[in-house]
Coordinates of C-alpha atoms in Angstrom, one line a residue:
X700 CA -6.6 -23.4 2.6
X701 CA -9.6 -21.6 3.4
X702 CA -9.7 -17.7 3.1
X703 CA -12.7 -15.9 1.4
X704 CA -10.2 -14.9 -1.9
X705 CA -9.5 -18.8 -2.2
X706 CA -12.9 -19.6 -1.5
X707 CA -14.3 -17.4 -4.4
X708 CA -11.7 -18.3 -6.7
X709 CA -11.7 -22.1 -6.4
X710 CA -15.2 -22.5 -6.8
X711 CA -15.1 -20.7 -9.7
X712 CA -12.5 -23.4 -11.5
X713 CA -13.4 -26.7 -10.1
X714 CA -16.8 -28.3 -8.9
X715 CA -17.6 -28.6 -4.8
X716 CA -17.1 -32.1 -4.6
X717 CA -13.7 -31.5 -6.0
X718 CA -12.6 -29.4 -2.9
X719 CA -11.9 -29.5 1.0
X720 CA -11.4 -26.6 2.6
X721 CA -9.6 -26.4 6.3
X722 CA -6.5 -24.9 7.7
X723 CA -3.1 -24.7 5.8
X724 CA -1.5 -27.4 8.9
X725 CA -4.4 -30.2 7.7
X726 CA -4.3 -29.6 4.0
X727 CA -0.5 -29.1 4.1
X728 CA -0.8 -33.0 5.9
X729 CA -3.4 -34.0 3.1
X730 CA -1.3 -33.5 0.6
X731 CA 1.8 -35.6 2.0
X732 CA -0.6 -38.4 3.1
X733 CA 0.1 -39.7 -0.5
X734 CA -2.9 -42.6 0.5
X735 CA -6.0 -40.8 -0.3
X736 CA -4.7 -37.0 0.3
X737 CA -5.5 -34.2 -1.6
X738 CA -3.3 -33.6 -5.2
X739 CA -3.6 -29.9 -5.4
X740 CA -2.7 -27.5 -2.6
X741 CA -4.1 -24.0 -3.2
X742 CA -2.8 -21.5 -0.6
X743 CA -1.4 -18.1 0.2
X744 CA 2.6 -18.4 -0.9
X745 CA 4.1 -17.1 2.7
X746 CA 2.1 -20.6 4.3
X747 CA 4.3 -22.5 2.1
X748 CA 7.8 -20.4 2.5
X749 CA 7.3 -20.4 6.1
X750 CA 5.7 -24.4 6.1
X751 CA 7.5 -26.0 9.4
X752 CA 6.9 -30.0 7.8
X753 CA 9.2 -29.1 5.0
X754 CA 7.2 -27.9 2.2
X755 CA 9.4 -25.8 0.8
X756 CA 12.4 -28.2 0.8
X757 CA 10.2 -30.9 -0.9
X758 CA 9.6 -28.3 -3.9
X759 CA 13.2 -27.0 -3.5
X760 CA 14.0 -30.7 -4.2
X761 CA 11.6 -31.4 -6.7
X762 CA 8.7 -33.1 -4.6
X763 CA 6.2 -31.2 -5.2
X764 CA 5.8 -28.4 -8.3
X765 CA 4.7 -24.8 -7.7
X766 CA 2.5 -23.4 -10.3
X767 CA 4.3 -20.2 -12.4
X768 CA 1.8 -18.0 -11.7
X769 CA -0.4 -16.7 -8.9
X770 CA -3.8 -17.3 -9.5
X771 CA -4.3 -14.5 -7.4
X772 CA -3.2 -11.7 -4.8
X773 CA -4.2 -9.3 -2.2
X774 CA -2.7 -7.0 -0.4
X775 CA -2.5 -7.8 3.6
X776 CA -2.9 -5.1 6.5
X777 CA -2.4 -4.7 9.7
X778 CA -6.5 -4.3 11.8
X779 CA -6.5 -1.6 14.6
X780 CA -9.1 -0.2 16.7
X781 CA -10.9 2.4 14.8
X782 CA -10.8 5.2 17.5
X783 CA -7.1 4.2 18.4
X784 CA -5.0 6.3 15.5
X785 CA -1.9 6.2 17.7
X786 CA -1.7 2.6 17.9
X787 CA -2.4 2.5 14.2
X788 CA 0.7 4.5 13.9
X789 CA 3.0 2.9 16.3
X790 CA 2.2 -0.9 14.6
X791 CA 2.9 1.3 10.9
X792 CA 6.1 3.2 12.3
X793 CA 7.4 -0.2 13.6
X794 CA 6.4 -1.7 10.3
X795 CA 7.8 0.5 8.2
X796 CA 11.2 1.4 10.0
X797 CA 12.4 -2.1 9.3
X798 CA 12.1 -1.0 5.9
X799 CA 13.6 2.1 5.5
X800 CA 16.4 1.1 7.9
X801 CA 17.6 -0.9 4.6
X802 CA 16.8 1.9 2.9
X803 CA 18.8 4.5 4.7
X804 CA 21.9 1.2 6.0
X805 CA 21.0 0.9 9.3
X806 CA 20.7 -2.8 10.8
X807 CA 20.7 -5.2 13.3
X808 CA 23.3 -3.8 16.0
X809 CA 22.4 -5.8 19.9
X810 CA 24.7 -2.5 20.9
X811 CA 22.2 -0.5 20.4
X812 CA 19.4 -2.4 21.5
X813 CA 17.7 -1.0 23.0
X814 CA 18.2 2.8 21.8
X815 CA 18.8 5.5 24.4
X816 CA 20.2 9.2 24.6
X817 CA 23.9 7.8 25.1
X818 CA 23.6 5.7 21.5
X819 CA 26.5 7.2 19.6
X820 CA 25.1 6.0 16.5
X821 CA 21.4 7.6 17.1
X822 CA 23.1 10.7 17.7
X823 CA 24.6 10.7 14.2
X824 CA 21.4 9.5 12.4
X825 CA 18.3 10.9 14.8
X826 CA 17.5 14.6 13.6
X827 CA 15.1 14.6 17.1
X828 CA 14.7 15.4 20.3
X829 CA 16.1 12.5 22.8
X830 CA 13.6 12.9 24.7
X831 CA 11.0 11.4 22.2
X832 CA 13.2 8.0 22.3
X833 CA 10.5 6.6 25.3
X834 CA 9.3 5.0 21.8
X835 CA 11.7 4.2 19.3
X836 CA 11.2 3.2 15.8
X837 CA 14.6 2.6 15.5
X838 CA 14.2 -0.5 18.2
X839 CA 13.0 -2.7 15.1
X840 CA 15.6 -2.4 12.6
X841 CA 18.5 -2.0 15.4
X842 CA 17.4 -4.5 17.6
X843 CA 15.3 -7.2 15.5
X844 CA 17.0 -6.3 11.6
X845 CA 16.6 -4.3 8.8
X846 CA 14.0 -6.0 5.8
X847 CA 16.5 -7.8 4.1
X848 CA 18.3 -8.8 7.5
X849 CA 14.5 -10.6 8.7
X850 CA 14.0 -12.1 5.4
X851 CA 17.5 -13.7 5.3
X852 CA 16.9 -15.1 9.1
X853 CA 12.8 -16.5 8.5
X854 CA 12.4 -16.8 4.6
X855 CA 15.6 -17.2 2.4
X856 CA 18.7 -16.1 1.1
X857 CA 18.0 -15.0 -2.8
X858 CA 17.9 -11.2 -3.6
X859 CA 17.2 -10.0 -7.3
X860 CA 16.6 -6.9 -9.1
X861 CA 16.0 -5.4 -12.3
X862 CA 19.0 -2.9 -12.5
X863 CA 19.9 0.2 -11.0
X864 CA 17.2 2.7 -13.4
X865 CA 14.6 0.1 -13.0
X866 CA 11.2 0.8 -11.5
X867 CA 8.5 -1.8 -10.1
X868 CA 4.9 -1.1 -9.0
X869 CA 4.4 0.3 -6.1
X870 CA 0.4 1.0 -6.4
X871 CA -1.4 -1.6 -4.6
X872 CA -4.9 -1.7 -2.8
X873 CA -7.3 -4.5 -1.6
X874 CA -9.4 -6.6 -4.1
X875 CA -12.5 -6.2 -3.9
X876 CA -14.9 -7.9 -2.1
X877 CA -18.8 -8.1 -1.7
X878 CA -20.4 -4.7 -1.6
X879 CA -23.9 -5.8 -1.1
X880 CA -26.0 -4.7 2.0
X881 CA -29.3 -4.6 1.9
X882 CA -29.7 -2.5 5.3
X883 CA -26.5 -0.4 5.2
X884 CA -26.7 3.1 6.5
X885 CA -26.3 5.7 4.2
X886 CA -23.4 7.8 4.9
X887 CA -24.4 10.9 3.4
X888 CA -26.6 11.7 6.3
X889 CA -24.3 11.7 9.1
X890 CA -21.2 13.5 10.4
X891 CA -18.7 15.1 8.1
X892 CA -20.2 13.7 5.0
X893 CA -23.4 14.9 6.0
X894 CA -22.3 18.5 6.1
X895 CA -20.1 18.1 3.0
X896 CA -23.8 17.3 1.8
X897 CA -25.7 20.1 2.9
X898 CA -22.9 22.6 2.1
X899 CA -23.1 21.1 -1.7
X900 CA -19.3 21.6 -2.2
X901 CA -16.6 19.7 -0.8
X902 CA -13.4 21.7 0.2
X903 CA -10.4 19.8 -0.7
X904 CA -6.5 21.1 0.3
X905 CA -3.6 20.0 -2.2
X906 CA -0.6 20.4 -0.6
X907 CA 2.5 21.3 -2.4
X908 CA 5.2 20.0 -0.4
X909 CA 7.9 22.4 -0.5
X910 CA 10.9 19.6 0.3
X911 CA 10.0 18.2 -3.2
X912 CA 9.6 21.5 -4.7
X913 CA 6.2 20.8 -6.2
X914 CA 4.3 23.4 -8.0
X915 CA 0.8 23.3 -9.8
X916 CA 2.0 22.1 -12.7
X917 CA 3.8 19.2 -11.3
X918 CA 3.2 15.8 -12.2
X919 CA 2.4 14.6 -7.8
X920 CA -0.1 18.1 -7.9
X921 CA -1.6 17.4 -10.7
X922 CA -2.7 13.4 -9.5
X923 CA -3.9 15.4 -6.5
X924 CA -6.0 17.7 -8.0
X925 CA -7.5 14.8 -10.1
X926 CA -8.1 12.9 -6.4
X927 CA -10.1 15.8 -5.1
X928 CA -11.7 16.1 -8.0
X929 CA -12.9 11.8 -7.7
X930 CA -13.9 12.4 -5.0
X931 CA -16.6 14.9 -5.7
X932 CA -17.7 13.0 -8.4
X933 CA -18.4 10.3 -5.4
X934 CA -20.0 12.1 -3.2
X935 CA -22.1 14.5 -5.7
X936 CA -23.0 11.6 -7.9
X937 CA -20.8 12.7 -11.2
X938 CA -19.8 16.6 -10.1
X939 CA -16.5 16.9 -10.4
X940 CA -16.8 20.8 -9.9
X941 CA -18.7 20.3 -6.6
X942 CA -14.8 21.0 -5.3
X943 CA -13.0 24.1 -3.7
X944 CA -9.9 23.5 -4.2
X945 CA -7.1 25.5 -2.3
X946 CA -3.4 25.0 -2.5
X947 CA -1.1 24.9 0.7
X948 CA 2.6 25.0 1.4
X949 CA 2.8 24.3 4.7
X950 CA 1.0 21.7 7.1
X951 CA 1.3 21.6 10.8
X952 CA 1.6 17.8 11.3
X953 CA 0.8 18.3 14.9
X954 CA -3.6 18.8 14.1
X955 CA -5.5 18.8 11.4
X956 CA -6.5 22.2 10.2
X957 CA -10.6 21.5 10.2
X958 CA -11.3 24.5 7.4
X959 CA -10.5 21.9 4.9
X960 CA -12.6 17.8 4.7
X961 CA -9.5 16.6 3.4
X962 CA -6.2 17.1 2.0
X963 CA -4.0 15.9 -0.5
X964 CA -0.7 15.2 -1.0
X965 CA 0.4 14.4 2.5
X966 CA 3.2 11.4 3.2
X967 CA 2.8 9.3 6.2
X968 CA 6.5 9.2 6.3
X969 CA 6.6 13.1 6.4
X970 CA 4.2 12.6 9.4
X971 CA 5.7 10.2 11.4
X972 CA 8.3 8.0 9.7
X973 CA 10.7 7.6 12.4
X974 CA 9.2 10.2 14.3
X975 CA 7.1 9.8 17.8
X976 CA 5.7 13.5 18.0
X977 CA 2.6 13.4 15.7
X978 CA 1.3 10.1 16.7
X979 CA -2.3 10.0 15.8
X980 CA -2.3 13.7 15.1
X981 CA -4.5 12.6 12.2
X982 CA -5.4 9.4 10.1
X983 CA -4.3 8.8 6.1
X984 CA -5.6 7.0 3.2
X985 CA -4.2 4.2 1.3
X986 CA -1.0 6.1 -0.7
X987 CA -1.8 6.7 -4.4
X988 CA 1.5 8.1 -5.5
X989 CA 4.8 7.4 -5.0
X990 CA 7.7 9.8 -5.6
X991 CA 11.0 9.1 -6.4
X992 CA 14.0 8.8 -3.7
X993 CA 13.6 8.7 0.0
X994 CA 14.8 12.0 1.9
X995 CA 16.0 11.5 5.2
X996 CA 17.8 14.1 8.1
X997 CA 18.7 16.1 4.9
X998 CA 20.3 12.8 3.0
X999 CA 18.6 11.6 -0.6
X1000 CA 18.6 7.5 -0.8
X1001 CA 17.5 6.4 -3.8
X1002 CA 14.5 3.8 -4.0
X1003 CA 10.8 4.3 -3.3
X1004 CA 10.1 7.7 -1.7
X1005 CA 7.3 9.1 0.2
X1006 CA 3.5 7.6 -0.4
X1007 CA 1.1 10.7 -1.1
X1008 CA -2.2 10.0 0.6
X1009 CA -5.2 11.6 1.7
X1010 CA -5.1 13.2 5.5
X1011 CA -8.4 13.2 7.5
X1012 CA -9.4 14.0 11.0
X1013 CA -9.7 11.2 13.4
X1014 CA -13.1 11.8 13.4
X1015 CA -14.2 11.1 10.1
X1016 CA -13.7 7.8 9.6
X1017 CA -17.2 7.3 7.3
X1018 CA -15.5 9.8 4.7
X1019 CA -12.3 7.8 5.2
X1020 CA -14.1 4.7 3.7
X1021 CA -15.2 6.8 1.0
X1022 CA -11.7 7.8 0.2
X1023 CA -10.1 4.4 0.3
X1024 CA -13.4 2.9 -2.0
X1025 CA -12.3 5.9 -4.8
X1026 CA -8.9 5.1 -4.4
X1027 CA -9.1 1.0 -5.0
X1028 CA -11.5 1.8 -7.8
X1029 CA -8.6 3.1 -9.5
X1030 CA -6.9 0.2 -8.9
X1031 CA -9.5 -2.7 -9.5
X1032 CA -10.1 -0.6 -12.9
X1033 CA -6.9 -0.4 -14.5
X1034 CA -6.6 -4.2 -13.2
X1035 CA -9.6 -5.7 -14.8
X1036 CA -9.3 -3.7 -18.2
X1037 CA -12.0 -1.0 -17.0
X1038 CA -11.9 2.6 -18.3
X1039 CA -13.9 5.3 -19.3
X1040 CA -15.3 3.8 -22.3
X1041 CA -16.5 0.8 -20.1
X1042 CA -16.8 2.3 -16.8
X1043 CA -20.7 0.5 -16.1
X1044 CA -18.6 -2.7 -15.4
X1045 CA -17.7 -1.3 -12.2
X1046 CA -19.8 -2.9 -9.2
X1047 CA -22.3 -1.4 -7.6
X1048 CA -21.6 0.4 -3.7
X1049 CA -24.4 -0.9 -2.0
X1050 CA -22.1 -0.9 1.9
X1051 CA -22.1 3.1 2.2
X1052 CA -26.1 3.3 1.7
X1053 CA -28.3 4.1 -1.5
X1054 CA -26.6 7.5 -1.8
X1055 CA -23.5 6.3 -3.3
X1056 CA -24.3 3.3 -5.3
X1057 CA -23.1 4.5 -8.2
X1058 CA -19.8 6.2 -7.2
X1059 CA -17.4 3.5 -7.9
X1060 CA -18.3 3.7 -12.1
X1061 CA -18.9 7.9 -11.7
X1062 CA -15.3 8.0 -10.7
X1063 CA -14.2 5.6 -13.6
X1064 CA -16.5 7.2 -15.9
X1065 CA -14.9 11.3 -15.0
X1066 CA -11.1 10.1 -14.6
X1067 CA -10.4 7.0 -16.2
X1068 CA -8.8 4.0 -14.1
X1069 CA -4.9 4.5 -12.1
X1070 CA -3.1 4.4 -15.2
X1071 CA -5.4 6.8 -17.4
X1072 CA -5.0 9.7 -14.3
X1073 CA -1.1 9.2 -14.4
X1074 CA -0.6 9.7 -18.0
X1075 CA -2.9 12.2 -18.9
X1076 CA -1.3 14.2 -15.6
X1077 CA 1.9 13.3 -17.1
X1078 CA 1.0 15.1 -20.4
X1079 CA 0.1 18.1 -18.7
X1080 CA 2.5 18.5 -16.0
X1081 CA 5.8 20.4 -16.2
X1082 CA 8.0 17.0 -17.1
X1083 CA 10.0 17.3 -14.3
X1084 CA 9.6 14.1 -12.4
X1085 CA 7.9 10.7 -15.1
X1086 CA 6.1 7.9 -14.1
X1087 CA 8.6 6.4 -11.5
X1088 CA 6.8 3.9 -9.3
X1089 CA 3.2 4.5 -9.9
X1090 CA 2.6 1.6 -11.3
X1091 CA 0.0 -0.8 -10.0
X1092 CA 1.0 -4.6 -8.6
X1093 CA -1.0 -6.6 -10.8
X1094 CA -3.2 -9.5 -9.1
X1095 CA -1.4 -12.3 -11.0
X1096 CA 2.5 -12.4 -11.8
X1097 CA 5.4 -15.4 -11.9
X1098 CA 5.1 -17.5 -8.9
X1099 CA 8.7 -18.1 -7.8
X1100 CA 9.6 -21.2 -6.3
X1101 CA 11.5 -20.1 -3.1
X1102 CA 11.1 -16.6 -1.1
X1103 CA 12.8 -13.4 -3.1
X1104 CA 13.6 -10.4 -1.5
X1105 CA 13.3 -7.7 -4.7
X1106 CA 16.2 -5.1 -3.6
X1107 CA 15.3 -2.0 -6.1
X1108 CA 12.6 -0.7 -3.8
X1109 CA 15.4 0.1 -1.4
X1110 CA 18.1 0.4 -3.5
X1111 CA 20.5 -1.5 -1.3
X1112 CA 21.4 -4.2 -3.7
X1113 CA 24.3 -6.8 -3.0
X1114 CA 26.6 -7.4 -6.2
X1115 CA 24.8 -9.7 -8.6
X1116 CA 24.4 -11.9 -11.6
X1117 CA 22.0 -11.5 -14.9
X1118 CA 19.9 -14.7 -15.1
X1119 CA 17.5 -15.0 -18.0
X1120 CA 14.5 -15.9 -16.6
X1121 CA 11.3 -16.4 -19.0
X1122 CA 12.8 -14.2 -22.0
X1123 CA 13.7 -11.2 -19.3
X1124 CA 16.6 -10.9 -17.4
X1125 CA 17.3 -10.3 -13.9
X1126 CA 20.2 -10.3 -11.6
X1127 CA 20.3 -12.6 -9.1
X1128 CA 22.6 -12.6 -5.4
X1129 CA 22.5 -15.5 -2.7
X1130 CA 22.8 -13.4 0.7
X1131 CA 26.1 -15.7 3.0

């Protein structure tokens, strides 16, 4: 298989003359061509769950072996139109609403499909105007399946879990790449970051979400502040003071309030979720928090919760790449063993011009990688909410043989069995 991540790794284990690369259909038929095919298939693990030649079977049967570890993974997005932050929304809300469909038990139900005013169900569920149904989020889960529904129809049948009080990662951003550019504009002289510049201070909202009663002591403000503060250290080259910092307890979803460059703290899912009224109001970084629970029309599920992000205007898409680059150096530190002792083994930024080519190891260097700014916030906040989720998905991990659909995240778990499974235990259901 040939993707840039498999490129870079597998020339880093074997010689060139050890390796083809091509599609996954012609090395998925190298391998079986058992007269002069290839012995080793290295490829992304959904090619192989959803292989139509019967991959899958033949290492369900024993044909072929799976290794028991990733060598590697990366998180996978969905590519809009940069000046299109509606459509962005409407390909996340459909996204996401298969999701928290399990979350909240709705599913697949052709009787409501497609939704309209008349749906009796809707009408118990929908805390919105009908009139905003001309979209629906709720098509997906009601008209194609919930998560769990769509993996049991395309990928398999086995659901696990760790128990009910067990939390998994939920911290994730994209490996990174090359940032090398020898021509690469620097940002620091154009639009919003350009003014951010010239002002010498960079004005940074936290907002304290009253439906999750946060205060500035708690553990979700606390991250926030230490974001804001990241994020002058990028821009100012190491001033983490270069920061106003005001806190805010209400948000109009409907614009973003330009007095501030960014905020903090704000949930996607507060924004739109299943809701069509705020489409492309504003755009949001990746999530960097995650609480507890999911609250929906006034109901608490248990599971992953809301994703705290940073919120932008749809104009300042430059500053947004700046934002995501702090944010994934949190992430690529804590994964490769990087801190503030050893922050200089943080690449150089060479993609957002010579301004910032530091700013990746002055953000490790003031706040420590992901796991360093959660504990030390921990140890100061009030000890109301702990760590939870915010944990980061590690790039390697057991490599299961067949598709698993990992239940806890939305805490709609069929009854199970405990299975030791390499000296740990989880419990395992087969979906009928």
């Amino acid at each position: 298989m040939d993707t840039p991540e498999i490129r870079r790794l597998i020339t880093s284990f074997f010689p060139a003359s050890f390796i083809t690369f091509g599609t996954f259909p012609e090395m998925e038929s190298s391998l079986k061509n058992e007269t002069g095919g290839c012995n080793v298939l290295v490829s992304d693990t959904y090619r192989i769950y959803g292989s139509s030649e019967g991959l899958q079977d033949d290492i369900t049967s024993g044909k072929y072996v799976i290794s028991d570890y990733y060598i590697s993974r990366n998180l996978l997005s969905s590519v809009v139109r940069w000046d299109d932050s509606a459509w962005f929304d409407i390909v996340e809300g459909a996204r996401t609403s298969v999701v928290k469909a399990t979350q909240i038990g709705l599913g697949k139900d052709e009787s409501e499909c497609p939704v309209n005013s008349t749906s009796p169900k809707l009408r118990e569920k929908v805390p919105l105007p009908f009139e905003l149904l001309d979209i629906s989020f709720y098509n997906a889960p009601f008209c194609l399946g919930n998560s769990m529904e769509a993996f049991q129809a395309h990928l398999g049948n086995l659901v696990v879990s760790l128990g009910e009080d067990a939390y998994l990662p939920s911290i994730d951003a994209p490996n990174l790449g090359s940032l090398e550019c020898n021509d690469c504009k620097d940002v620091l002289k154009d639009g919003r970051l350009k003014v951010i510049n010239d002002r010498g201070m960079l004005n940074c909202a936290v907002y304290l979400d009253p439906v999750h009663n946060l205060t500035r002591s708690s553990l979700a403000t606390l991250v926030n502040v230490k974001f804001c503060e990241m994020m002058a250290v990028a821009i100012f080259q190491g001033q983490p003071d270069a920061v106003n910092i005001t806190y805010i307890d209400e948000l109009d979803y409907s614009a973003f309030p330009r007095e501030y460059d960014i905020i903090a703290g704000v949930a996607w899912l507060d924004r739109v979720g299943f809701d069509t009224s705020n489409l492309g109001t504003m755009i949001t970084s990746l999530p960097y928090f995650t609480h507890d629970k999911y609250l929906y029309n006034g109901t608490v599920y248990d599971g992953v919760g809301d994703g705290l992000s940073f919120a932008l205007d749809n104009e300042d898409k430059t500053l947004m790449n700046v934002v995501n680059s702090v944010i994934t150096a949190t992430v690529y530190a804590q994964r490769n063993g990087i801190s503030r002792s050893n922050y200089f083994e943080m690449p150089q930024m060479h993609l957002l011009g010579d301004s910032l080519t530091f700013m990746l190891r002055d953000a490790i260097a003031y706040a420590g990688n992901y796991d360093d700014i959660l504990n030390e916030a921990l140890a100061s906040s009030d000890n109301a909410t702990g760590i939870g989720w915010n944990m980061v998905f590690q790039n390697y991990g057991v490599a299961p043989e067949e598709p698993l659909f990992w239940c806890d995240y939305v805490a709609s778990c069929p009854p199970c069995q405990w299975t030791e499974v390499d000296g740990g235990y989880i419990c395992v259901s087969v979906l009928s």
